[in-house]
Every structure is written in structure tokens, then in C-alpha cells.
CSV table of C-alpha atoms and ligand atoms in Angstrom, one decimal:
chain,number,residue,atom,x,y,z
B,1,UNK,CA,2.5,1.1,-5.1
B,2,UNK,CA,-1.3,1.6,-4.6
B,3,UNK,CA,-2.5,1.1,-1.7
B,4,UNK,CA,-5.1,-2.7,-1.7
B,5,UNK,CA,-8.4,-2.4,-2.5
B,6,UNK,CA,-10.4,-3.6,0.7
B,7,UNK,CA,-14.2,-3.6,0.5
B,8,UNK,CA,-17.1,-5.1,3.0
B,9,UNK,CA,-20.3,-6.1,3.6
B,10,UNK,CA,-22.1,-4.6,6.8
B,11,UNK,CA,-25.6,-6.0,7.6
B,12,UNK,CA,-27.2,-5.3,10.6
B,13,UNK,CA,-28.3,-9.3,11.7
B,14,UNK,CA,-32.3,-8.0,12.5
B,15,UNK,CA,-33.4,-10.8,10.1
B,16,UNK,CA,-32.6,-13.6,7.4
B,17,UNK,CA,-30.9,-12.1,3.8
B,18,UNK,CA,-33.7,-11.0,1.5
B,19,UNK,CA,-32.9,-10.0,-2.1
B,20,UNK,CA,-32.4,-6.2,-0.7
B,21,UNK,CA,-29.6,-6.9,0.9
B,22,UNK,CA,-28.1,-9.8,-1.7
B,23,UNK,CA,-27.8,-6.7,-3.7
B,24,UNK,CA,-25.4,-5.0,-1.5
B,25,UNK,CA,-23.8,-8.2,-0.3
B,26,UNK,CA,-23.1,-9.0,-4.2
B,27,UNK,CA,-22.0,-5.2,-5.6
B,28,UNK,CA,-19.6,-4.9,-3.1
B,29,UNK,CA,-18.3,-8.5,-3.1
B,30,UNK,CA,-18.2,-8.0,-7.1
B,31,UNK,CA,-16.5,-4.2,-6.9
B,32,UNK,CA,-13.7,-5.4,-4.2
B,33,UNK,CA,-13.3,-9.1,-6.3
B,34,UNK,CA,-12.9,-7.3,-9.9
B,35,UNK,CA,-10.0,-5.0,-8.5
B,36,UNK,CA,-8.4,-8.2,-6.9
B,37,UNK,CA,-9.8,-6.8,-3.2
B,38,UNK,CA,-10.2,-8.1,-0.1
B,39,UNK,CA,-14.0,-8.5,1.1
B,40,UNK,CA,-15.2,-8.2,4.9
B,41,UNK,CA,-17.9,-9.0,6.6
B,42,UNK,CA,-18.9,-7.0,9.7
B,43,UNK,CA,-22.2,-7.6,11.8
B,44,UNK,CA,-23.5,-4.6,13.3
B,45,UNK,CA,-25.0,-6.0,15.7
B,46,UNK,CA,-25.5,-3.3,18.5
B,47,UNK,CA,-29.0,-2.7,18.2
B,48,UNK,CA,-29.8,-5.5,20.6
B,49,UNK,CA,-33.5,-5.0,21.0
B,50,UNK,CA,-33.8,-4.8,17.1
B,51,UNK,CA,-31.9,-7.9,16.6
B,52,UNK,CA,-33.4,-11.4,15.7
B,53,UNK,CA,-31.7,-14.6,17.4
B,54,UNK,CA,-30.0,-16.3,14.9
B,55,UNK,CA,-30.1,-14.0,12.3
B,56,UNK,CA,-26.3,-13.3,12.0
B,57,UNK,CA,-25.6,-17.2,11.6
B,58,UNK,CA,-28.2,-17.3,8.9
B,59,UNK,CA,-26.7,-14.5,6.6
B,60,UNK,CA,-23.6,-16.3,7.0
B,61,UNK,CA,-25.1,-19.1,5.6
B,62,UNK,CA,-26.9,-17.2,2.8
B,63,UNK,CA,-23.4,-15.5,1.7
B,64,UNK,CA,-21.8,-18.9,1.5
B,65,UNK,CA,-24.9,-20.4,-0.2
B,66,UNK,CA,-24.6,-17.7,-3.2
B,67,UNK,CA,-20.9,-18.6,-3.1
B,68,UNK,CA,-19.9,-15.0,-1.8
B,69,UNK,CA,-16.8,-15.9,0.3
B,70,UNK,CA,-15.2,-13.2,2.7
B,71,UNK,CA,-11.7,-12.9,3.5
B,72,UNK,CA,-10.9,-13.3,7.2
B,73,UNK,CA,-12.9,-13.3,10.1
B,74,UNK,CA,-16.1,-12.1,10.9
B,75,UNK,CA,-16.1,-8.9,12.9
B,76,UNK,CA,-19.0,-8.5,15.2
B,77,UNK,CA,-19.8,-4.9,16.7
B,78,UNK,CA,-20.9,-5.8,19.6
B,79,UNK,CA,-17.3,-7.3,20.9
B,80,UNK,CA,-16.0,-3.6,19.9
B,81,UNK,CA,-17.6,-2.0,22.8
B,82,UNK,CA,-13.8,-0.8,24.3
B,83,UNK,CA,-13.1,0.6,20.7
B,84,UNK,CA,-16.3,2.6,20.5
B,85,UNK,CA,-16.1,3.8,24.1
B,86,UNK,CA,-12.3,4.9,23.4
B,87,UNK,CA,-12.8,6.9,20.4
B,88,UNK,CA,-15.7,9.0,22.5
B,89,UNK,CA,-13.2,9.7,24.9
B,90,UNK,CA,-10.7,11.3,22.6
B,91,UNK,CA,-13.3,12.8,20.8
B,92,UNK,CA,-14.3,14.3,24.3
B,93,UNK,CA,-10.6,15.3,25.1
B,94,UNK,CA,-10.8,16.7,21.5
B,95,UNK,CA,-13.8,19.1,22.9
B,96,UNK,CA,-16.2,18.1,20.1
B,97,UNK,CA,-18.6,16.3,22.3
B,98,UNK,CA,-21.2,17.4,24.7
B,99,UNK,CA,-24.4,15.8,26.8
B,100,UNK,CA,-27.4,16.2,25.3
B,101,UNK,CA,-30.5,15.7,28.0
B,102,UNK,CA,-33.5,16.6,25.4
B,103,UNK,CA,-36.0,14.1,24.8
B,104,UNK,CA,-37.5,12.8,21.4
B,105,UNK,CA,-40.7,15.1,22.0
B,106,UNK,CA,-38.4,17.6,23.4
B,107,UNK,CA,-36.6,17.5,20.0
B,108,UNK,CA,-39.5,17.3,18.2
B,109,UNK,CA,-41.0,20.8,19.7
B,110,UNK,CA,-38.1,22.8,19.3
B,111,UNK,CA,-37.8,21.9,15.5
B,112,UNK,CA,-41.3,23.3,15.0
B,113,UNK,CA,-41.3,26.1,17.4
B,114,UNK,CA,-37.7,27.2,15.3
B,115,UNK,CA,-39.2,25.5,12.1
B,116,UNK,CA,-36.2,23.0,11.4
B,117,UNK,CA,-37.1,20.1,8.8
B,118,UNK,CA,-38.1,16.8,10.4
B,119,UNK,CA,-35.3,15.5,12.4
B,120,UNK,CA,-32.8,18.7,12.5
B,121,UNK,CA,-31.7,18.5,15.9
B,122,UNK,CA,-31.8,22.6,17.3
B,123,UNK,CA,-28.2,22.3,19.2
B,124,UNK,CA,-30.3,23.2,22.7
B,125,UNK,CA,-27.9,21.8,24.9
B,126,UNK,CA,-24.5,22.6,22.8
B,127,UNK,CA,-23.9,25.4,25.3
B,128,UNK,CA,-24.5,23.9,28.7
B,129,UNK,CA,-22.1,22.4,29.6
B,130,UNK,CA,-24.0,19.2,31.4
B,131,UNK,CA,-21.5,17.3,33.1
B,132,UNK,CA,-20.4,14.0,31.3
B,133,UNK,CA,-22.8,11.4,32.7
B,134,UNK,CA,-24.7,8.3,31.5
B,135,UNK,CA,-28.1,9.8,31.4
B,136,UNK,CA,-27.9,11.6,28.2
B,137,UNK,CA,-26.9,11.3,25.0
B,138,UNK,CA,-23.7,12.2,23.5
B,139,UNK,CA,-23.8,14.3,19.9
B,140,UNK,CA,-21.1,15.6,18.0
B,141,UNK,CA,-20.7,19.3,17.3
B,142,UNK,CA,-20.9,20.1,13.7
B,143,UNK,CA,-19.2,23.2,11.9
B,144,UNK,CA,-21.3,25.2,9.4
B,145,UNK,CA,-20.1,24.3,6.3
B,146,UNK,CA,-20.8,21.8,3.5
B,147,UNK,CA,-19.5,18.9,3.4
B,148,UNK,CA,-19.7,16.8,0.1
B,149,UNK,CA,-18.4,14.0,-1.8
B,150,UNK,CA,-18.8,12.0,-5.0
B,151,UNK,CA,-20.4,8.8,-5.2
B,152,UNK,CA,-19.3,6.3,-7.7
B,153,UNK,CA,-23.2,5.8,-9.4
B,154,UNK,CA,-25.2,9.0,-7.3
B,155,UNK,CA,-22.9,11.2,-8.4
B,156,UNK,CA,-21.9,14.8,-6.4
B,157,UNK,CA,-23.8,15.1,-2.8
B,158,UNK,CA,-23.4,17.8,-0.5
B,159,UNK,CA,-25.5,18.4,2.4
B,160,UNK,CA,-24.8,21.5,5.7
B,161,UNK,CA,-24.5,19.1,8.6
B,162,UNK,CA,-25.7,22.2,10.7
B,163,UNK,CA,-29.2,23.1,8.5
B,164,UNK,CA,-29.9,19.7,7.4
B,165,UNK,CA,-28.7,17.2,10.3
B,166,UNK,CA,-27.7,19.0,13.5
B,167,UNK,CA,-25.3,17.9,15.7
B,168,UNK,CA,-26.2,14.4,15.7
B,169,UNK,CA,-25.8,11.7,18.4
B,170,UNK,CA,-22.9,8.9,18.3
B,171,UNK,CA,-24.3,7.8,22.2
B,172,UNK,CA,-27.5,7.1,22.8
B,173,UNK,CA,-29.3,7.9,25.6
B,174,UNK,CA,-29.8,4.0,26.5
B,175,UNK,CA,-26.4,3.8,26.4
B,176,UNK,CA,-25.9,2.5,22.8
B,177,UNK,CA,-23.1,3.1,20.1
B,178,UNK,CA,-24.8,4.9,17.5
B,179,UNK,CA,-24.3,3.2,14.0
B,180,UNK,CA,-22.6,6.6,12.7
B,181,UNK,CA,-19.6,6.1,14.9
B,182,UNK,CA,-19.5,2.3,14.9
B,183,UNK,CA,-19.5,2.2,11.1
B,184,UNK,CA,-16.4,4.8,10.8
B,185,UNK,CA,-14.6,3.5,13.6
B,186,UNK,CA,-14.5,0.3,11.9
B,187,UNK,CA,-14.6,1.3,8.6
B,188,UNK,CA,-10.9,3.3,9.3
B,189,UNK,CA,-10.2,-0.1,11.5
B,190,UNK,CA,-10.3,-2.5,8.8
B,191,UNK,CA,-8.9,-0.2,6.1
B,192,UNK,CA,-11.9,-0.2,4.5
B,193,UNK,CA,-11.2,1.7,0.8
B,194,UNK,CA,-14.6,1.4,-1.1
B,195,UNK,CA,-17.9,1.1,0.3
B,196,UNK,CA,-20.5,-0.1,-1.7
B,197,UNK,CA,-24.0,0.1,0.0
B,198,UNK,CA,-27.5,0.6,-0.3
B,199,UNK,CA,-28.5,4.3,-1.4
B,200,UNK,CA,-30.6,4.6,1.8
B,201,UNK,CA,-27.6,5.3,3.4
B,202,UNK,CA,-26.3,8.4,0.8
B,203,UNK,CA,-27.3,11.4,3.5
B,204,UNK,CA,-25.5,9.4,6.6
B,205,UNK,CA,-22.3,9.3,4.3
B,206,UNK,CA,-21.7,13.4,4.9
B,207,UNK,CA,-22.2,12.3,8.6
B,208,UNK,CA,-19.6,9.8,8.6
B,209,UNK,CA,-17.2,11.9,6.2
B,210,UNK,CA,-17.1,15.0,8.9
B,211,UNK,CA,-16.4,12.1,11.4
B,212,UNK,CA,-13.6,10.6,9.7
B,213,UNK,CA,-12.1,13.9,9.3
B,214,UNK,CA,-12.4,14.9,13.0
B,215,UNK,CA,-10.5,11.9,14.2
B,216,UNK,CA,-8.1,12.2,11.1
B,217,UNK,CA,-9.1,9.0,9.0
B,218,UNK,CA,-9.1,8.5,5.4
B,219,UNK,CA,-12.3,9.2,3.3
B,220,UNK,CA,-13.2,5.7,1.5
B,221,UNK,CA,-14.5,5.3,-2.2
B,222,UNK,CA,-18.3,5.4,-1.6
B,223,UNK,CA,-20.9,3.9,-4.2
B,224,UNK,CA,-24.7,4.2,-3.5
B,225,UNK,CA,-26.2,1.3,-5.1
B,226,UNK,CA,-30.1,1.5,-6.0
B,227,UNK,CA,-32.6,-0.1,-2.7
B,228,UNK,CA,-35.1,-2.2,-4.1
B,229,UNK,CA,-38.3,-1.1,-3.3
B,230,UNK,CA,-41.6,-3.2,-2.2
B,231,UNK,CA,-44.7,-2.9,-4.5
B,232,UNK,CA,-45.9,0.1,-1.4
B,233,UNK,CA,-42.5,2.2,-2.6
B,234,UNK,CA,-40.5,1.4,0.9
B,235,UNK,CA,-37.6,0.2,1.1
B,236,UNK,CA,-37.3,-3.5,0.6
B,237,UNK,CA,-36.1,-4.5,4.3
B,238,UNK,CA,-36.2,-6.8,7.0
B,239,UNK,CA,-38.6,-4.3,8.7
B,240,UNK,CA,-41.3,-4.6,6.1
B,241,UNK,CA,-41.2,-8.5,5.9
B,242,UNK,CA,-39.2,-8.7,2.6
B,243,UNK,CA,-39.3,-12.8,2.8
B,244,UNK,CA,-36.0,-14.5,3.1
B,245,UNK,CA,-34.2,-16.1,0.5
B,246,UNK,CA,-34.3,-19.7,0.1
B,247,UNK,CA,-31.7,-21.6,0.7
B,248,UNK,CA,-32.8,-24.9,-0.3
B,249,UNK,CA,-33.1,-23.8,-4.0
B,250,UNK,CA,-30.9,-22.9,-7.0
B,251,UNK,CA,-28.8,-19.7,-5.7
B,252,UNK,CA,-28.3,-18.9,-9.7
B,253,UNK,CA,-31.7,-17.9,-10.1
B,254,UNK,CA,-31.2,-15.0,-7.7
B,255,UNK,CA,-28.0,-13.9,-8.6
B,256,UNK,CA,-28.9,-13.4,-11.9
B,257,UNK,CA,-32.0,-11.2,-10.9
B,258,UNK,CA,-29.6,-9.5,-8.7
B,259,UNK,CA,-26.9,-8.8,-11.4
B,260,UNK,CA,-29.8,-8.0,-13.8
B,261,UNK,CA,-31.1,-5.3,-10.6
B,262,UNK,CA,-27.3,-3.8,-11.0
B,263,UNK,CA,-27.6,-2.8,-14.3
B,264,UNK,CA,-25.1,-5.6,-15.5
B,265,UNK,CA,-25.5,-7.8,-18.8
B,266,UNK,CA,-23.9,-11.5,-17.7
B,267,UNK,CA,-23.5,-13.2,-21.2
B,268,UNK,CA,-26.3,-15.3,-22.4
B,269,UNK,CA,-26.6,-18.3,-20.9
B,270,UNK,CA,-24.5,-17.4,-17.4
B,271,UNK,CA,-27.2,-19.5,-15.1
B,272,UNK,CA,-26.4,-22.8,-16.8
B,273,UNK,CA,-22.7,-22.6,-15.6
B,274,UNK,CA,-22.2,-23.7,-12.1
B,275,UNK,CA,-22.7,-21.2,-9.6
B,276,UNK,CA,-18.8,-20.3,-9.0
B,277,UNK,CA,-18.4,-20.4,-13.2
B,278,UNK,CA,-21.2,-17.8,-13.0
B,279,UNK,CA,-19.6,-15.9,-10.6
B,280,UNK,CA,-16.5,-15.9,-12.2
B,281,UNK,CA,-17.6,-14.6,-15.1
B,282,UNK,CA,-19.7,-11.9,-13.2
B,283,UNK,CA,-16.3,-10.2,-11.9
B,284,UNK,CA,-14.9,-10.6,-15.5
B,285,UNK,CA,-18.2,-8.8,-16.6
B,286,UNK,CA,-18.6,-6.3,-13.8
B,287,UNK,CA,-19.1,-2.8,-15.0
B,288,UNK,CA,-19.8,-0.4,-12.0
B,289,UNK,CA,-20.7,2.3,-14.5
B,290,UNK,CA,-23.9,0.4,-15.6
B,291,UNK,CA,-25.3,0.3,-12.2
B,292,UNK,CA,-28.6,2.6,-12.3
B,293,UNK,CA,-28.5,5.5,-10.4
B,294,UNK,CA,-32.2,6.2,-9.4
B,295,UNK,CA,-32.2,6.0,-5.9
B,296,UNK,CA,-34.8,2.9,-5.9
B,297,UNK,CA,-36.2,0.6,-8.2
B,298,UNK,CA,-39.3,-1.2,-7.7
B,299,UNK,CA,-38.9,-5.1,-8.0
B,300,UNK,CA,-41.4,-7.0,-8.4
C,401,LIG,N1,-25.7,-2.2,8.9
C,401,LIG,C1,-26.3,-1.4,7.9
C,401,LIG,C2,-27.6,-2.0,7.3
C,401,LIG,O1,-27.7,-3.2,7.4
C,401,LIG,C3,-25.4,-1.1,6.7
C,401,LIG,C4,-24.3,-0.2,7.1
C,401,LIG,C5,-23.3,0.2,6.0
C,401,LIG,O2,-23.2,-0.5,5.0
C,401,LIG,O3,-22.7,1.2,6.2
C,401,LIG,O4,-28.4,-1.4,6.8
């Protein structure tokens, strides 16, 4: 028997739902639903200072107003704290772990003074041996070798966590979980077996594969949807004011455009059913291998 298909959608509750993340919340909703999945929500809400009061509640309310329905509870990060802090022990037992004291300019220096792209982290303090304490970060060691996996619409991606990452940090030095461990713990927690998620996340997935393999999970299905993209090329997000979705209008409207955005072809006429019929017949006409695979798409 095969095992059950088990998708989710993970927002991060720093604002309202804006047609960016509908996108994600519907492609893996329709990719878990087709397959006769489950469908999880999880908040990662762990980045306190970037989080907006009230957001969480109000994507809740956006899912159920577009008449995407998750399956059980909603898990919320930030009452995972024992979890998080458990798996950095063993991971520290496990001798993959060290205290990192460098600061960002710090970081920043020794990249350019060895001339590592933007962001490589140099491995400074991989060899001293800093005792275990709060006032550090905690990174993972990585090996030198590729790591690399194929994405249901991006196709094969490969990337040397040592040249093009570094050892990277799953504790921050204010004490946060990084998202990188939070996502994989939970991920292997809920039994998570496709992810379906926004393409600005393709070059954490090596991360979070060489994770899942140090603490002996299984790799899930991964599919990198395209990010729509403001009329300045970023990212349409919360952090560049993407305006929320209404919730006192037709939710057909948007899920069309959405659907439309994934490459799909909903028979004429879908947005005069009722919203559920439209649904319905969105899983009957879901066809992952129609998605686009640019990266980005400007939506205007
Ligand atoms: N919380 C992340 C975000 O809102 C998504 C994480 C994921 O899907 O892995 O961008």
C-alpha cells in the first residue's frame, strides 16, 4: 500500500492573505485534494517581531472564505518551542552543531576579505570550540558535496551547501528557531509528503534536504510554484504591501485568476458555478504539469 499523500500550507502570519500567497495556499490544497490527500495548515509564527496581530486569524478566515478547508488542527510554531529545542540537542549530541559568535558585519567582512558571494557564511568559528551558551548563534556544519533534488515544475536543482550557503544557522543569536529547522522538524512531524510552495523558497530546499538527512527523515515531493511578482519585479509579499484580499466580495473572481496564474484551463464558464462546484471541478481539472516553470511572473 502507498503510503497517504499529506500536503500543507505554511504561511508565516506577518500580514492578511494577498493573491501571492492564495497561490500557494490553492496549488497545494489542489495537489494534496486531486490525489485524495490530507491538507495542513501550519503558522510559522516564530518571528515575533515580524509578526502582525491578528494576522494568523485573518488567513484563516481568507482560506475558509475561498472555500480551501484543512484537515485537522491548526499547528502553530510558536507552541513547538520544546520540539525545536529537542532536536538541537540531538543534533548537538550528534556533533554537527557548533556556536557561532560572528556578527552580521563580521560575516559580511570575511566574505569579502575571502571573496565568498553575498551571504556565504566563511565557517570562522567551525573550529573553536565556543562553549554551548545563549549568546551565539547555533549553525549546522555542512559536508562538501552537492546536494540536489528534482522539483515537480523547476525541474533538477543542485547547489554545494559549503560554496554556496555555508554552514547556516538553525539558532539565532536572539534566541530564535530559524525557519530551516522549524519547517523540517515539522515537515517530518506531520508526515508531510509533497510540498508545494512558492519558488522563492527553491535554494532553502537543499538546506532543508541535508537536514532531513542528518536527523534521518524522509525527503518530501517538492514543487516550486511560480511567485507573482509586483509591477518593480519583487516578490509579491506582505513586505512590499501586496493589498489584502477582500473578503467581502466574490472569492470566484480570485480563484479563477489564481488557477489561470497556475497555468491551469478550468472549463468555460467555471466562475458561474458556486464556489465549492468551482472548486470541485478545479481538482477534477488540476494538471500539475501545466504549471509555468519561470521562476516569477509579473501580475498585473
Ligand atoms: N512560512 C513561509 C512563508 O510564508 C513558507 C514556508 C514553506 O512553505 O516552507 O513564506
Amino acid at each position: 500500500m502507498s503510503s497517504p499523500v499529506i500536503g500543507r500550507f505554511a504561511p508565516s502570519p506577518t500580514g492578511p492573505l494577498h493573491f501571492g500567497s492564495l497561490i500557494a495556499a490553492l496549488g497545494s490544497w489542489l495537489q494534496a485534494r486531486r490525489q485524495g490527500g490530507a491538507w495542513f495548515v501550519r503558522m510559522e509564527d516564530l518571528d515575533k517581531p515580524r509578526e502582525q496581530p491578528g494576522a494568523a486569524d485573518a488567513i484563516l478566515r481568507a482560506l475558509e472564505h475561498f472555500g480551501l478547508v484543512w484537515d485537522g488542527e491548526v499547528i502553530y510554531q510558536s507552541q513547538r518551542q520544546e520540539l525545536y529545542l529537542a532536536t538541537l540537542e540531538r543534533l548537538r549530541r550528534d556533533g554537527r552543531l557548533y556556536l557561532c559568535r560572528c556578527s552580521r558585519a563580521e560575516i559580511r567582512e570575511q566574505g569579502l576579505r575571502l571573496g565568498l558571494p553575498e551571504g556565504v557564511y566563511s565557517g570562522r568559528c567551525r573550529g573553536q570550540h565556543h562553549p554551548f551558551s545563549a549568546d551565539g548563534a547555533l549553525r549546522l556544519q555542512v559536508e562538501d558535496r552537492e546536494v540536489g533534488f528534482t522539483d515537480g515544475v523547476q525541474g533538477v536543482y543542485r547547489q554545494s551547501l559549503q560554496n554556496e550557503v555555508g554552514d547556516f544557522v538553525l539558532r539565532r543569536r536572539d534566541g530564535l528557531i530559524a525557519y530551516q529547522l522549524a519547517v523540517v522538524v515539522d515537515d517530518g512531524a506531520q508526515g508531510v509528503s509533497e510540498v508545494v510552495r512558492g519558488s522563492d523558497l527553491l535554494d532553502s530546499t537543499p538546506r532543508q534536504i541535508f537536514l532531513q538527512q542528518c536527523l534521518g527523515l524522509p525527503t518530501p515531493l517538492y514543487r516550486h510554484l511560480p511567485v507573482a511578482l509586483a509591477p518593480n519585479g519583487q516578490k509579491l509579499s506582505k513586505q512590499n504591501l501586496a493589498p489584502p484580499l477582500p473578503l467581502d466580495s466574490d472569492p470566484r473572481q480570485a480563484l479563477v485568476r489564481a488557477l489561470r496564474f497556475l497555468g491551469q484551463r478550468p472549463p468555460a464558464g467555471i466562475e458561474l458555478a458556486s464556489r465549492d462546484s468551482l472548486l470541485a471541478t478545479a481538482i477534477e481539472h488540476w494538471r500539475p504539469g501545466e504549471i509555468p516553470t519561470r521562476m516569477g511572473i509579473h501580475e498585473v
